[in-house]
mmCIF file with all atom_site columns, C-alpha atoms and ligand atoms in Angstrom:
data_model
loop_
_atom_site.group_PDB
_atom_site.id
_atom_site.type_symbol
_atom_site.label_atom_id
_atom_site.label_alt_id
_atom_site.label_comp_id
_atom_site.label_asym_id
_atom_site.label_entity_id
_atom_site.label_seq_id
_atom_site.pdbx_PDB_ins_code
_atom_site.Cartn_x
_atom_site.Cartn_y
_atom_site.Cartn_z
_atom_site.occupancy
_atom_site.B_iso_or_equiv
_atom_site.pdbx_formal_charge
_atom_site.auth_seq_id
_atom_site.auth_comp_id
_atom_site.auth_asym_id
_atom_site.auth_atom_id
_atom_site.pdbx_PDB_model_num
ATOM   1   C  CA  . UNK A 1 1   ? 104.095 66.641 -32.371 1.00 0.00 ? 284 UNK A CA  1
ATOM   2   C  CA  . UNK A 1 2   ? 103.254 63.262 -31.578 1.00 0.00 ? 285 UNK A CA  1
ATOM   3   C  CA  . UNK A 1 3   ? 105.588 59.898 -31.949 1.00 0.00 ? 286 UNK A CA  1
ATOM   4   C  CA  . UNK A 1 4   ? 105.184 57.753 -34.088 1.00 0.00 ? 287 UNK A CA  1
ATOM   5   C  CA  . UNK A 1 5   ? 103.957 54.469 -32.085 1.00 0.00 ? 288 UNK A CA  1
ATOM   6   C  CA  . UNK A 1 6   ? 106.599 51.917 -31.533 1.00 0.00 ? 289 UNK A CA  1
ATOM   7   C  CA  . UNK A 1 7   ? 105.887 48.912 -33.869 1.00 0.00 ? 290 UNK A CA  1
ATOM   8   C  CA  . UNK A 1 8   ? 104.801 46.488 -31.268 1.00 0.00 ? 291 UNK A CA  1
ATOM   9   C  CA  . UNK A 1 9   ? 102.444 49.078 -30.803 1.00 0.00 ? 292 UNK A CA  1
ATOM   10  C  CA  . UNK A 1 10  ? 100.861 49.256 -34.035 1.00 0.00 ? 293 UNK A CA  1
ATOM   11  C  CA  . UNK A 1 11  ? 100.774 44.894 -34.419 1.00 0.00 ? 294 UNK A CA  1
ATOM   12  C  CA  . UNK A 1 12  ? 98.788  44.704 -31.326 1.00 0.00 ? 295 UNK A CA  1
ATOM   13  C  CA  . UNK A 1 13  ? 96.803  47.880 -31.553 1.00 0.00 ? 296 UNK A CA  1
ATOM   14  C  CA  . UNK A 1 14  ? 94.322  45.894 -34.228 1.00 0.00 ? 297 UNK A CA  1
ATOM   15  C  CA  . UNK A 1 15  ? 94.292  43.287 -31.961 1.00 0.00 ? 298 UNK A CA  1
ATOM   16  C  CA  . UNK A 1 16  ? 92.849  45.330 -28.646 1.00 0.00 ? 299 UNK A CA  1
ATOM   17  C  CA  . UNK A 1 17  ? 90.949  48.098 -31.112 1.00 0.00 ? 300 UNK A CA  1
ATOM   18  C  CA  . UNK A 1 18  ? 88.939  44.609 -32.453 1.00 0.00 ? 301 UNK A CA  1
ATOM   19  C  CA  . UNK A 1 19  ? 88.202  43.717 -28.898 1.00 0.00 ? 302 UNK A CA  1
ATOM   20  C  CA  . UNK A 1 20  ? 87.232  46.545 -27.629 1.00 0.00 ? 303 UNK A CA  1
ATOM   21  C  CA  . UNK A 1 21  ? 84.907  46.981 -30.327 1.00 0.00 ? 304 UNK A CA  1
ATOM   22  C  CA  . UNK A 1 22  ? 83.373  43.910 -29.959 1.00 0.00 ? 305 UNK A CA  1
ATOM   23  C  CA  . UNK A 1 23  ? 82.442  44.147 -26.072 1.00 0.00 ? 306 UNK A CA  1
ATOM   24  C  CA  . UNK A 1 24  ? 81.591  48.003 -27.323 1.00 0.00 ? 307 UNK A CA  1
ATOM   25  C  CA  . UNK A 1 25  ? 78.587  47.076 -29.517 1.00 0.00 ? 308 UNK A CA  1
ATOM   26  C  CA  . UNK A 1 26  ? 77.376  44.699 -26.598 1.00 0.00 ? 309 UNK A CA  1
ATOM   27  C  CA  . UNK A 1 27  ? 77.276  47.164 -24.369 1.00 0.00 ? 310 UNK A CA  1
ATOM   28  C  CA  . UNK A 1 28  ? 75.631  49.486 -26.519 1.00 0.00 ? 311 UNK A CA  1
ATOM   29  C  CA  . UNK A 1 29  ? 73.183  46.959 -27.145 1.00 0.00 ? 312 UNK A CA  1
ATOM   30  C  CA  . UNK A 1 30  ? 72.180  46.496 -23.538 1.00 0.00 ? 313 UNK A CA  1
ATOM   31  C  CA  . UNK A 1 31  ? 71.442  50.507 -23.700 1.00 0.00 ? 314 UNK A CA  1
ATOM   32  C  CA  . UNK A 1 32  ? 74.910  51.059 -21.275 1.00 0.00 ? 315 UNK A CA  1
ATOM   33  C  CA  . UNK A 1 33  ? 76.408  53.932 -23.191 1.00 0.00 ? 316 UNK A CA  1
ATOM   34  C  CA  . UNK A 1 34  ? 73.717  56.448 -24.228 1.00 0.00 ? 317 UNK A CA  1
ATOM   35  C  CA  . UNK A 1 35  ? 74.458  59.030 -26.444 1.00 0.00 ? 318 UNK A CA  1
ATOM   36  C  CA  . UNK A 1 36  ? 78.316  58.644 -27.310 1.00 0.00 ? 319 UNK A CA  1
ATOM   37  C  CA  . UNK A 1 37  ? 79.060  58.384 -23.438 1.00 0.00 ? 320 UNK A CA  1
ATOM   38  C  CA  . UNK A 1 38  ? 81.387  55.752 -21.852 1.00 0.00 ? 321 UNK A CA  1
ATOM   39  C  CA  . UNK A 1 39  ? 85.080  54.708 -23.070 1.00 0.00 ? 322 UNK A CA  1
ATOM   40  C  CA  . UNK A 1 40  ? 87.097  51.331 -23.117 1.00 0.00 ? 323 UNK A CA  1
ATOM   41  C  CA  . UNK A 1 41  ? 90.433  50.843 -22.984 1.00 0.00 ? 324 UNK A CA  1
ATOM   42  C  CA  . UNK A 1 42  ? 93.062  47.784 -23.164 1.00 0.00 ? 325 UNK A CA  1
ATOM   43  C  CA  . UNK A 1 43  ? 96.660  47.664 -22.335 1.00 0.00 ? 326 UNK A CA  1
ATOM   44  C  CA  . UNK A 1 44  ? 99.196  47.158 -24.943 1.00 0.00 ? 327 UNK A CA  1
ATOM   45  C  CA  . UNK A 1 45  ? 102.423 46.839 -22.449 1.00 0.00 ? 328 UNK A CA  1
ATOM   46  C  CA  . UNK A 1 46  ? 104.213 48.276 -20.178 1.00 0.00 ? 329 UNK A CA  1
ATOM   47  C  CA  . UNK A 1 47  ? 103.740 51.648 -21.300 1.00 0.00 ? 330 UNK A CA  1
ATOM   48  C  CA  . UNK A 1 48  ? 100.819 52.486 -23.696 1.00 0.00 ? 331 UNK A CA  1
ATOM   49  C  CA  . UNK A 1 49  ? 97.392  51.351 -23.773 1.00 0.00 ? 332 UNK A CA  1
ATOM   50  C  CA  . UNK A 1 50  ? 94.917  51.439 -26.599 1.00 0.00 ? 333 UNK A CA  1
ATOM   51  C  CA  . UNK A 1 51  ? 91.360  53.786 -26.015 1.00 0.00 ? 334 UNK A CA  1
ATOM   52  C  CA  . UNK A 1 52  ? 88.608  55.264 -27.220 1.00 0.00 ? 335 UNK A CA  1
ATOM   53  C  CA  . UNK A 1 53  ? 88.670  58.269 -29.132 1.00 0.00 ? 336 UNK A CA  1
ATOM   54  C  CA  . UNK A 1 54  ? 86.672  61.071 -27.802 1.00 0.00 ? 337 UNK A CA  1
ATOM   55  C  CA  . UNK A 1 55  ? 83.005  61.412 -28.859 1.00 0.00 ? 338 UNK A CA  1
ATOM   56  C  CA  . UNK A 1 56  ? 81.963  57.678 -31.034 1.00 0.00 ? 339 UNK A CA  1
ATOM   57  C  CA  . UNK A 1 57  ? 79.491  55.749 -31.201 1.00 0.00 ? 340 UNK A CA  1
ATOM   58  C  CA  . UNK A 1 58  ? 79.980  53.284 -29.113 1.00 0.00 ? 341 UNK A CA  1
ATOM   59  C  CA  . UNK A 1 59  ? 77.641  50.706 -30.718 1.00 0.00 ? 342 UNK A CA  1
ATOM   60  C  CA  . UNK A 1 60  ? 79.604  51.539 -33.854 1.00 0.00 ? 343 UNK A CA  1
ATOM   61  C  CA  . UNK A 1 61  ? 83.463  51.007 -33.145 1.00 0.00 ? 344 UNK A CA  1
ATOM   62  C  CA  . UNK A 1 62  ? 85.924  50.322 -35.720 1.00 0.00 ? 345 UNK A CA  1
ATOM   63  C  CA  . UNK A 1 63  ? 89.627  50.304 -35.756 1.00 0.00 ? 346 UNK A CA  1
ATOM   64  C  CA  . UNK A 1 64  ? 89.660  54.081 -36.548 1.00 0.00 ? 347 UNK A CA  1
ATOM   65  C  CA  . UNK A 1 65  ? 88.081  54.622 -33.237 1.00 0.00 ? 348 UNK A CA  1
ATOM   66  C  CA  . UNK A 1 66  ? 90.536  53.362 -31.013 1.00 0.00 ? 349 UNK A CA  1
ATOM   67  C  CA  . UNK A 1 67  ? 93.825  55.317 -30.606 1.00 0.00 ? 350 UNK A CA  1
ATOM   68  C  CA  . UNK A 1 68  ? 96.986  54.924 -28.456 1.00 0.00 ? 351 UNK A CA  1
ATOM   69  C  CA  . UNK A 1 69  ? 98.217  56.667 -25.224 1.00 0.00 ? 352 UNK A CA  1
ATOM   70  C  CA  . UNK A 1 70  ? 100.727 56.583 -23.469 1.00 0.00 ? 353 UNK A CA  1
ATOM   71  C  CA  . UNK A 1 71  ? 100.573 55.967 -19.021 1.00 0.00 ? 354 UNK A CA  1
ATOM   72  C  CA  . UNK A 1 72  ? 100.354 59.441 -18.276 1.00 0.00 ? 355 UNK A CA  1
ATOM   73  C  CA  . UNK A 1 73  ? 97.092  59.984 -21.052 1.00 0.00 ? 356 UNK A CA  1
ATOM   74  C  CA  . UNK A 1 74  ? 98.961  61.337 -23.788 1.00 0.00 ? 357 UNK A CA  1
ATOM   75  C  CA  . UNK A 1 75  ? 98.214  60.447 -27.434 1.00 0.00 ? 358 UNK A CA  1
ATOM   76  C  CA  . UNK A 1 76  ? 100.860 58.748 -29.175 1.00 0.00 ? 359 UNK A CA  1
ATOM   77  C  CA  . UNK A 1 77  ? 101.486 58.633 -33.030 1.00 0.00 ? 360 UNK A CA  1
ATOM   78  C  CA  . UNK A 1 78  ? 97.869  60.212 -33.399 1.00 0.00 ? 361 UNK A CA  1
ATOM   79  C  CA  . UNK A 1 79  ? 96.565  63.506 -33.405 1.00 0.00 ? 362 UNK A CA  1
ATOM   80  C  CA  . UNK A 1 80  ? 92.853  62.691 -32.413 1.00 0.00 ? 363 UNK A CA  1
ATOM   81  C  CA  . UNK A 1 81  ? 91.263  63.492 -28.930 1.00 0.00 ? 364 UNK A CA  1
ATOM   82  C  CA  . UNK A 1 82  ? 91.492  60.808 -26.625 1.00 0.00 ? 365 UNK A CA  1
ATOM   83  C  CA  . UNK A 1 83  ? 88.664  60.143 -24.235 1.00 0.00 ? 366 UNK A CA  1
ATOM   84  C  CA  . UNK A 1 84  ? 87.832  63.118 -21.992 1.00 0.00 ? 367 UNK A CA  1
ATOM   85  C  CA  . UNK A 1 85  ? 88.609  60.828 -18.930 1.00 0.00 ? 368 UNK A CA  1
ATOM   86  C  CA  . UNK A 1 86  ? 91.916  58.898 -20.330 1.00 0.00 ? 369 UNK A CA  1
ATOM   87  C  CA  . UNK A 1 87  ? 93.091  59.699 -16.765 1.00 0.00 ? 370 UNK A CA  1
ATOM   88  C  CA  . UNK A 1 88  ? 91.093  57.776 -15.179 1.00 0.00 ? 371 UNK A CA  1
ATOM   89  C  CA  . UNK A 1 89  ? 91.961  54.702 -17.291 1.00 0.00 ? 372 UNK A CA  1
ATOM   90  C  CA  . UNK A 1 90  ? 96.238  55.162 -16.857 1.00 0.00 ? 373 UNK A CA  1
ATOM   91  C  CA  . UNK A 1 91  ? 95.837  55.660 -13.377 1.00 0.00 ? 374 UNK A CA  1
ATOM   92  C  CA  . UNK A 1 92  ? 94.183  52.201 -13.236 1.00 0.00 ? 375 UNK A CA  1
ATOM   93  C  CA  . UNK A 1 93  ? 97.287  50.135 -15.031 1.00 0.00 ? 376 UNK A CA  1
ATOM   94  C  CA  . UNK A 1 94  ? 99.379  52.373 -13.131 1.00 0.00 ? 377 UNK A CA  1
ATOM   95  C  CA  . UNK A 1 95  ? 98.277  51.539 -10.157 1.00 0.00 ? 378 UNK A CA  1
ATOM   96  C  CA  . UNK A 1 96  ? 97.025  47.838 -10.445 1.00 0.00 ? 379 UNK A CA  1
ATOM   97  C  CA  . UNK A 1 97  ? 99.907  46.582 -12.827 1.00 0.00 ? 380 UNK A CA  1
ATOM   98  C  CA  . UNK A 1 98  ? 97.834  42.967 -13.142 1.00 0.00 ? 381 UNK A CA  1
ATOM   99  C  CA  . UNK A 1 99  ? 94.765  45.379 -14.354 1.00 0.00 ? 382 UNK A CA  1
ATOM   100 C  CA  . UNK A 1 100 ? 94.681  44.958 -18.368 1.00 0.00 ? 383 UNK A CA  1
ATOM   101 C  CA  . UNK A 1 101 ? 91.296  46.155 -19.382 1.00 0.00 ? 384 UNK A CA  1
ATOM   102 C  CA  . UNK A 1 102 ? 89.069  48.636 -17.728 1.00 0.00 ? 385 UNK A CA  1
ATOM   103 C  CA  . UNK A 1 103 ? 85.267  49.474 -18.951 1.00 0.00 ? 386 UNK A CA  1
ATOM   104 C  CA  . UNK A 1 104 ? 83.518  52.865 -18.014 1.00 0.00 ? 387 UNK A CA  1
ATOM   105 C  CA  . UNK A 1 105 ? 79.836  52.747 -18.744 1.00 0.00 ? 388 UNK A CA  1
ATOM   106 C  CA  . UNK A 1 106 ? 76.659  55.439 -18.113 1.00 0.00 ? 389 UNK A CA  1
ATOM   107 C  CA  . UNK A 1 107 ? 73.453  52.739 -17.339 1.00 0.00 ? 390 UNK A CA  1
ATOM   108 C  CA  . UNK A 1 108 ? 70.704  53.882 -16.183 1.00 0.00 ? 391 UNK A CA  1
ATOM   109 C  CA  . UNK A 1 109 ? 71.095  51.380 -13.276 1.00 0.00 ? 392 UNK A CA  1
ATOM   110 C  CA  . UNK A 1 110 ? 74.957  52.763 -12.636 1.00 0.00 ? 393 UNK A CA  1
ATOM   111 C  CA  . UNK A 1 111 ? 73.595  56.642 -12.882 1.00 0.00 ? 394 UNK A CA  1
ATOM   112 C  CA  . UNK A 1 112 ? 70.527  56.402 -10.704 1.00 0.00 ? 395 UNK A CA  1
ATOM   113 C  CA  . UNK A 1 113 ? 72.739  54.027 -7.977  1.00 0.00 ? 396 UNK A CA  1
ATOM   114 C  CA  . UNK A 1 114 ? 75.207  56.943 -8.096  1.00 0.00 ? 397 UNK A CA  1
ATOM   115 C  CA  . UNK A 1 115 ? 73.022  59.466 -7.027  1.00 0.00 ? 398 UNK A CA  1
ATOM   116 C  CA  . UNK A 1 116 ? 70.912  57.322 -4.383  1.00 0.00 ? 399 UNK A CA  1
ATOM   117 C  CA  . UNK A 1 117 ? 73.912  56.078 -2.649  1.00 0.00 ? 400 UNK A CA  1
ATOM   118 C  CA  . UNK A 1 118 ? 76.243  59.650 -3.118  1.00 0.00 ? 401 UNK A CA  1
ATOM   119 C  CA  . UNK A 1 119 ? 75.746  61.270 0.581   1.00 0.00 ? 402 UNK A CA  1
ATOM   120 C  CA  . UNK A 1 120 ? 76.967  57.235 1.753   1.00 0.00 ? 403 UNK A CA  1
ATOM   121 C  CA  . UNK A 1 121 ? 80.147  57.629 -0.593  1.00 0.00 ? 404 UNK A CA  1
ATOM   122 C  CA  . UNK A 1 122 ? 79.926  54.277 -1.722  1.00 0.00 ? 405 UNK A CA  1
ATOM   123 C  CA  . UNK A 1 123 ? 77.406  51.364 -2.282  1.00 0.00 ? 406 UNK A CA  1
ATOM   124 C  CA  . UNK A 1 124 ? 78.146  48.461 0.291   1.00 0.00 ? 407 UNK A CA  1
ATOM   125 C  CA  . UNK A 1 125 ? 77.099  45.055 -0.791  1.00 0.00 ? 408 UNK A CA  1
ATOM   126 C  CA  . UNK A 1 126 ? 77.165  42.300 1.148   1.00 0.00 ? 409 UNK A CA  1
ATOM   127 C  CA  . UNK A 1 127 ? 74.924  38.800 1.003   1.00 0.00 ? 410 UNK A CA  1
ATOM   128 C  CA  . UNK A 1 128 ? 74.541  38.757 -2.334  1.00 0.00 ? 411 UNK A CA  1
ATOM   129 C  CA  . UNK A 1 129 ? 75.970  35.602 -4.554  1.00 0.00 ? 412 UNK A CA  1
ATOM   130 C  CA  . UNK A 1 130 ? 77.019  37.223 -7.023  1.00 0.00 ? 413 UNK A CA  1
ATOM   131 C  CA  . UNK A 1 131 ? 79.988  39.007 -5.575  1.00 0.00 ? 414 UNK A CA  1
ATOM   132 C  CA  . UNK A 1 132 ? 81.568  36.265 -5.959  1.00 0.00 ? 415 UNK A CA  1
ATOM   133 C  CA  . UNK A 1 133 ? 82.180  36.926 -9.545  1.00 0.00 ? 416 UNK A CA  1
ATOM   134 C  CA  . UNK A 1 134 ? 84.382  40.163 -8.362  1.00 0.00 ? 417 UNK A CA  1
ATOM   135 C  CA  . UNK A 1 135 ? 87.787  38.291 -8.540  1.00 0.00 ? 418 UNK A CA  1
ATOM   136 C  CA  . UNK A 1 136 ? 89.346  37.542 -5.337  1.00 0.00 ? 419 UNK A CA  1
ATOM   137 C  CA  . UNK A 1 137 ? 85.570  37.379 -3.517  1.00 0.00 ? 420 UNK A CA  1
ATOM   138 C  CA  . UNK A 1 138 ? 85.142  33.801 -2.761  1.00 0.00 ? 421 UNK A CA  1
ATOM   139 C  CA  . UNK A 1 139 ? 81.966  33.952 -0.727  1.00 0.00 ? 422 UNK A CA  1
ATOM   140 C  CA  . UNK A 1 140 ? 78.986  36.018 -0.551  1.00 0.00 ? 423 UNK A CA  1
ATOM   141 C  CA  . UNK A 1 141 ? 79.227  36.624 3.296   1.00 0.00 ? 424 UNK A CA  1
ATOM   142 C  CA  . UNK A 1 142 ? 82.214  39.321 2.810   1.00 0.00 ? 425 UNK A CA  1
ATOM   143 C  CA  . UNK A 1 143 ? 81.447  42.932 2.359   1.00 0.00 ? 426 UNK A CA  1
ATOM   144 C  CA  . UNK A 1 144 ? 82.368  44.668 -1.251  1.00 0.00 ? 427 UNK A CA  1
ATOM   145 C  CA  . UNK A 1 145 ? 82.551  48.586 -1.031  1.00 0.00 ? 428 UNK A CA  1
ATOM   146 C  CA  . UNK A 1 146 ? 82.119  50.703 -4.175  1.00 0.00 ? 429 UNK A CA  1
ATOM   147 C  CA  . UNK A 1 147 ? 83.087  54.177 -3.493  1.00 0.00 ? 430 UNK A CA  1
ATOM   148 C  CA  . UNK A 1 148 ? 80.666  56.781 -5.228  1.00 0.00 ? 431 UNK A CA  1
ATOM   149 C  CA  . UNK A 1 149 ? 82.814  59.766 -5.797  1.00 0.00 ? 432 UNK A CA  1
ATOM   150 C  CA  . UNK A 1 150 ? 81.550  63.174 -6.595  1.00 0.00 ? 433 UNK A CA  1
ATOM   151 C  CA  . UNK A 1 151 ? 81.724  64.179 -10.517 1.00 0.00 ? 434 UNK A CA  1
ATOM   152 C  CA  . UNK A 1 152 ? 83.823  67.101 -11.654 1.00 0.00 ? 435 UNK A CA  1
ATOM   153 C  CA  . UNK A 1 153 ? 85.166  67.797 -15.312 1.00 0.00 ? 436 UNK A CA  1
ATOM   154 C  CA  . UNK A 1 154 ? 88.111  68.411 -13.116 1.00 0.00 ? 437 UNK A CA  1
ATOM   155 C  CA  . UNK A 1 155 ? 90.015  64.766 -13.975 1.00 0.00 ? 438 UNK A CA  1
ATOM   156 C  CA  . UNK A 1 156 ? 93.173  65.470 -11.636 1.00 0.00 ? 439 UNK A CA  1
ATOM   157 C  CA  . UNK A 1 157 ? 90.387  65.493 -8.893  1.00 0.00 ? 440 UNK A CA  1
ATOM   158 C  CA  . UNK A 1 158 ? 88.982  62.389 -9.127  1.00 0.00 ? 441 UNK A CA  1
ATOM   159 C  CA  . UNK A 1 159 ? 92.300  60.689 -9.480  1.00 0.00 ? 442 UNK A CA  1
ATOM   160 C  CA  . UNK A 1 160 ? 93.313  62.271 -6.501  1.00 0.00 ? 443 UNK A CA  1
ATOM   161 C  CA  . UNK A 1 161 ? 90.004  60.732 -4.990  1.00 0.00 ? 444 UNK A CA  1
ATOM   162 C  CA  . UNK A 1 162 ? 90.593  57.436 -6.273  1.00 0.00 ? 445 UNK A CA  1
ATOM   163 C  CA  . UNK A 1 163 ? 94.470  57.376 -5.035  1.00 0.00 ? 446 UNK A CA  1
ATOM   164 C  CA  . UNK A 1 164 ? 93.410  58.156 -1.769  1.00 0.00 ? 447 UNK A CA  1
ATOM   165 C  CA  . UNK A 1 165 ? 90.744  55.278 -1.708  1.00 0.00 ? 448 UNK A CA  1
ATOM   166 C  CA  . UNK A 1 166 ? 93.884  52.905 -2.836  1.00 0.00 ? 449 UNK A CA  1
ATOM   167 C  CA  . UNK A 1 167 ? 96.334  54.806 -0.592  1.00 0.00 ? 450 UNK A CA  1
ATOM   168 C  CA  . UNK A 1 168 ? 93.663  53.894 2.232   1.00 0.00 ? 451 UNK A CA  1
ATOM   169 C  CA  . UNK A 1 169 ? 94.946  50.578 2.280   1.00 0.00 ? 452 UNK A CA  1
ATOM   170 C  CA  . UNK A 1 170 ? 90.675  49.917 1.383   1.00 0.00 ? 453 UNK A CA  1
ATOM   171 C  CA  . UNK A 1 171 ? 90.413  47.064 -2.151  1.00 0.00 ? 454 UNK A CA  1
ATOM   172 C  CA  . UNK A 1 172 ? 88.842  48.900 -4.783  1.00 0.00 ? 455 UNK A CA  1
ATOM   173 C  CA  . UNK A 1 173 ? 87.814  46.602 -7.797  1.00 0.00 ? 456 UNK A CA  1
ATOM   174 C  CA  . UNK A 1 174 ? 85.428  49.448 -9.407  1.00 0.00 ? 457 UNK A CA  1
ATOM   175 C  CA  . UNK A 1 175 ? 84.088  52.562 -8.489  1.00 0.00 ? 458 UNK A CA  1
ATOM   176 C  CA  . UNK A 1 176 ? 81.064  55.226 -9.104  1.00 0.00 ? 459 UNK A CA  1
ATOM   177 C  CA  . UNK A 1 177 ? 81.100  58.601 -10.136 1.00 0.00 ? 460 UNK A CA  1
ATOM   178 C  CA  . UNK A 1 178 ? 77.943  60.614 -9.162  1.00 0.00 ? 461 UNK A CA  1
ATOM   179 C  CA  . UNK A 1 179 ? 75.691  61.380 -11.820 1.00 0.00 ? 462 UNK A CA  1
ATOM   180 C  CA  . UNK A 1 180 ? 78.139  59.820 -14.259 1.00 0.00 ? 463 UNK A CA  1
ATOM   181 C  CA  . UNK A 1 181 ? 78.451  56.005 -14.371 1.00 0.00 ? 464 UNK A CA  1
ATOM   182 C  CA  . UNK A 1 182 ? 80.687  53.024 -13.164 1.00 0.00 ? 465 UNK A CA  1
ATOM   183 C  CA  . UNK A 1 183 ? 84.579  52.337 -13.630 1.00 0.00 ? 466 UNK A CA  1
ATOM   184 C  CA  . UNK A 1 184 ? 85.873  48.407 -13.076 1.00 0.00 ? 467 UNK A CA  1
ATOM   185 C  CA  . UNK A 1 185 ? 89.120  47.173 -14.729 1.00 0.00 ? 468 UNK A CA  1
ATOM   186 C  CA  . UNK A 1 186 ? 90.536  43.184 -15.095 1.00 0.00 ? 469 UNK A CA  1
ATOM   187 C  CA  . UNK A 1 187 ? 92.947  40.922 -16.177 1.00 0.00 ? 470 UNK A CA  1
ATOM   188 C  CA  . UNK A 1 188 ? 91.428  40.489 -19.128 1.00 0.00 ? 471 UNK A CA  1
ATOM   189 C  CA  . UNK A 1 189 ? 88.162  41.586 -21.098 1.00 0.00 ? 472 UNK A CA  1
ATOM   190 C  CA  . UNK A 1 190 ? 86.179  38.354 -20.089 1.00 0.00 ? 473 UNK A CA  1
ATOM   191 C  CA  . UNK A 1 191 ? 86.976  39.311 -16.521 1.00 0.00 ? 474 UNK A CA  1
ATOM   192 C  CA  . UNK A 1 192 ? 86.403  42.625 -16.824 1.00 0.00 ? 475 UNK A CA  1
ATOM   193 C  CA  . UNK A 1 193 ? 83.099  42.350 -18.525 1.00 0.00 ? 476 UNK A CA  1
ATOM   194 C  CA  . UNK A 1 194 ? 82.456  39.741 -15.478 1.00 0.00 ? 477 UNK A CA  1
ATOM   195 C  CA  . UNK A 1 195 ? 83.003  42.419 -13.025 1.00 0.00 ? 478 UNK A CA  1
ATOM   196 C  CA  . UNK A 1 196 ? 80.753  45.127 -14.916 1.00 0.00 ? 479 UNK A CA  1
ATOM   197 C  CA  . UNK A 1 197 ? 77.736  42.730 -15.447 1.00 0.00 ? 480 UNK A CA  1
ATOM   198 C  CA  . UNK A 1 198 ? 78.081  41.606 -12.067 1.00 0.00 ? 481 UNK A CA  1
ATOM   199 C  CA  . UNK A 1 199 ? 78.267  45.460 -10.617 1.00 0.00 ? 482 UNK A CA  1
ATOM   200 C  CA  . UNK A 1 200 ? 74.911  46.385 -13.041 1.00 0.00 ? 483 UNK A CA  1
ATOM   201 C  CA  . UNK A 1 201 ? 73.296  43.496 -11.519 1.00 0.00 ? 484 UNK A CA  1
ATOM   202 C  CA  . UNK A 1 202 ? 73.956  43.917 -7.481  1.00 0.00 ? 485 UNK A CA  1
ATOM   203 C  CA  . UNK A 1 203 ? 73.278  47.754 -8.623  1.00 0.00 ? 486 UNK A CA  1
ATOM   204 C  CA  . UNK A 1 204 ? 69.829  46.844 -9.774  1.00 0.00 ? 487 UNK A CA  1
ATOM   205 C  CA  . UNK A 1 205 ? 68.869  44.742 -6.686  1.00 0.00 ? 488 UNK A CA  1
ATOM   206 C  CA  . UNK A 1 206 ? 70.298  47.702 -3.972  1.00 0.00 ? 489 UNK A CA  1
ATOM   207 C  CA  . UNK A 1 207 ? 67.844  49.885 -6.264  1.00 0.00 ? 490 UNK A CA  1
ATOM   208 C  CA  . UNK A 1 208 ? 64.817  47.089 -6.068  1.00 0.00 ? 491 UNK A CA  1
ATOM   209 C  CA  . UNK A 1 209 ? 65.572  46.519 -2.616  1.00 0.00 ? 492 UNK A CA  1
ATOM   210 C  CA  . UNK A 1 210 ? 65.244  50.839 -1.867  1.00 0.00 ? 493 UNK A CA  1
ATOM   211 C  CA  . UNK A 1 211 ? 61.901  50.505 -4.023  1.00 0.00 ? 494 UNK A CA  1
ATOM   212 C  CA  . UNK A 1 212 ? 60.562  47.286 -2.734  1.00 0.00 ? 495 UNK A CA  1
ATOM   213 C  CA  . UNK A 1 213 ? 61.744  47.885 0.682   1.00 0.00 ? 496 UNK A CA  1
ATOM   214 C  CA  . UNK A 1 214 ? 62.494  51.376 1.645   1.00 0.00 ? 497 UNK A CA  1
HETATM 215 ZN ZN1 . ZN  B 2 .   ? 82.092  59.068 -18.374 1.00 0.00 ? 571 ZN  B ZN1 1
#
């Protein structure tokens, strides 16, 4: 049976469901979650976080769409499916306790980078301007890693992947999955949307570059 959600729960819920709605439809609008794919989430406190249920439109998000978990994945005070991949989004604010929001989408950009840049296990960037809008990059002449991890429906896999990364000691600010799509997570949704634009951008040039200049 699940608990009914603590009522600090419920008076922000509306407040992260609206939000994650919003930067939903944009991202549906710039063709990033194709058929139903991708999930948002937002942090409530401590110890829940607000997500996408399993299977929506993403261009079409309303309050009924977004349901609470708690930090290991479980639902809370709902009985719907959470996202296939709620894992993936606790381990983030469990990990990176400043993290608030984290956006997983499938572009075509993010999918086709995955698979080009797979055997590497991650995409390096370096030179470009734009990684400065990765928080805590201040100048284009330092090297940003994203790790490409191999997909599986297997979630306790790839969180044992992405612990490791972290465990490394290496920064991770977002990561690929091969075949899949990107994860990056933030303070906040402006910054988080930063890093995810920014990440689909670089993404596009290492893929120009490859075409242009193989
Ligand atoms: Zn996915």
């Amino acid at each position: 049976m699940s608990k009914t959600p603590p009522p600090v729960a419920s008076a922000l819920l509306a407040e992260r469901a609206d939000a994650i709605a919003e930067a939903a439809r944009e991202l549906a609008a710039f063709g990033w979650t194709p058929a139903t794919s991708s999930n948002f989430s937002m942090r409530i406190d401590d110890d829940l976080a607000a997500i996408t249920i399993s299977g929506r439109d993403k261009g079409r998000l309303g309050r009924d769409d977004i349901m609470v978990v708690d930090m290991a994945g479980k639902a809370v005070g709902s009985d719907h499916r959470p996202s296939a991949e709620t894992g993936l989004h606790t381990q983030v604010y469990r990990r990176f306790p400043e993290a608030n929001v984290v956006l997983h989408t499938h572009s075509r950009t993010q999918s086709v980078a995955s698979r080009l840049f797979a055997s590497e296990g991650r995409v390096r960037l370096e030179g470009w301007e734009l990684q400065k809008a990765i928080a805590g990059y201040t100048t284009h002449e330092s090297v940003l890693d994203i790790p490409v991890f191999p997909n599986t429906q297997q979630m306790p896999e790839l969180e044992a992947r992405v612990d490791a990364w972290i465990d490394s000691g290496k920064p991770l600010y977002a990561y690929l999955i091969d075949g899949h799509g990107i994860y990056t997570w933030g303070r906040d949704m402006a910054e988080t949307r930063r890093h995810l634009e920014a990440l689909e951008f670089l993404l596009g040039c290492e893929l120009d570059l490859r075409r242009l200049a193989p």
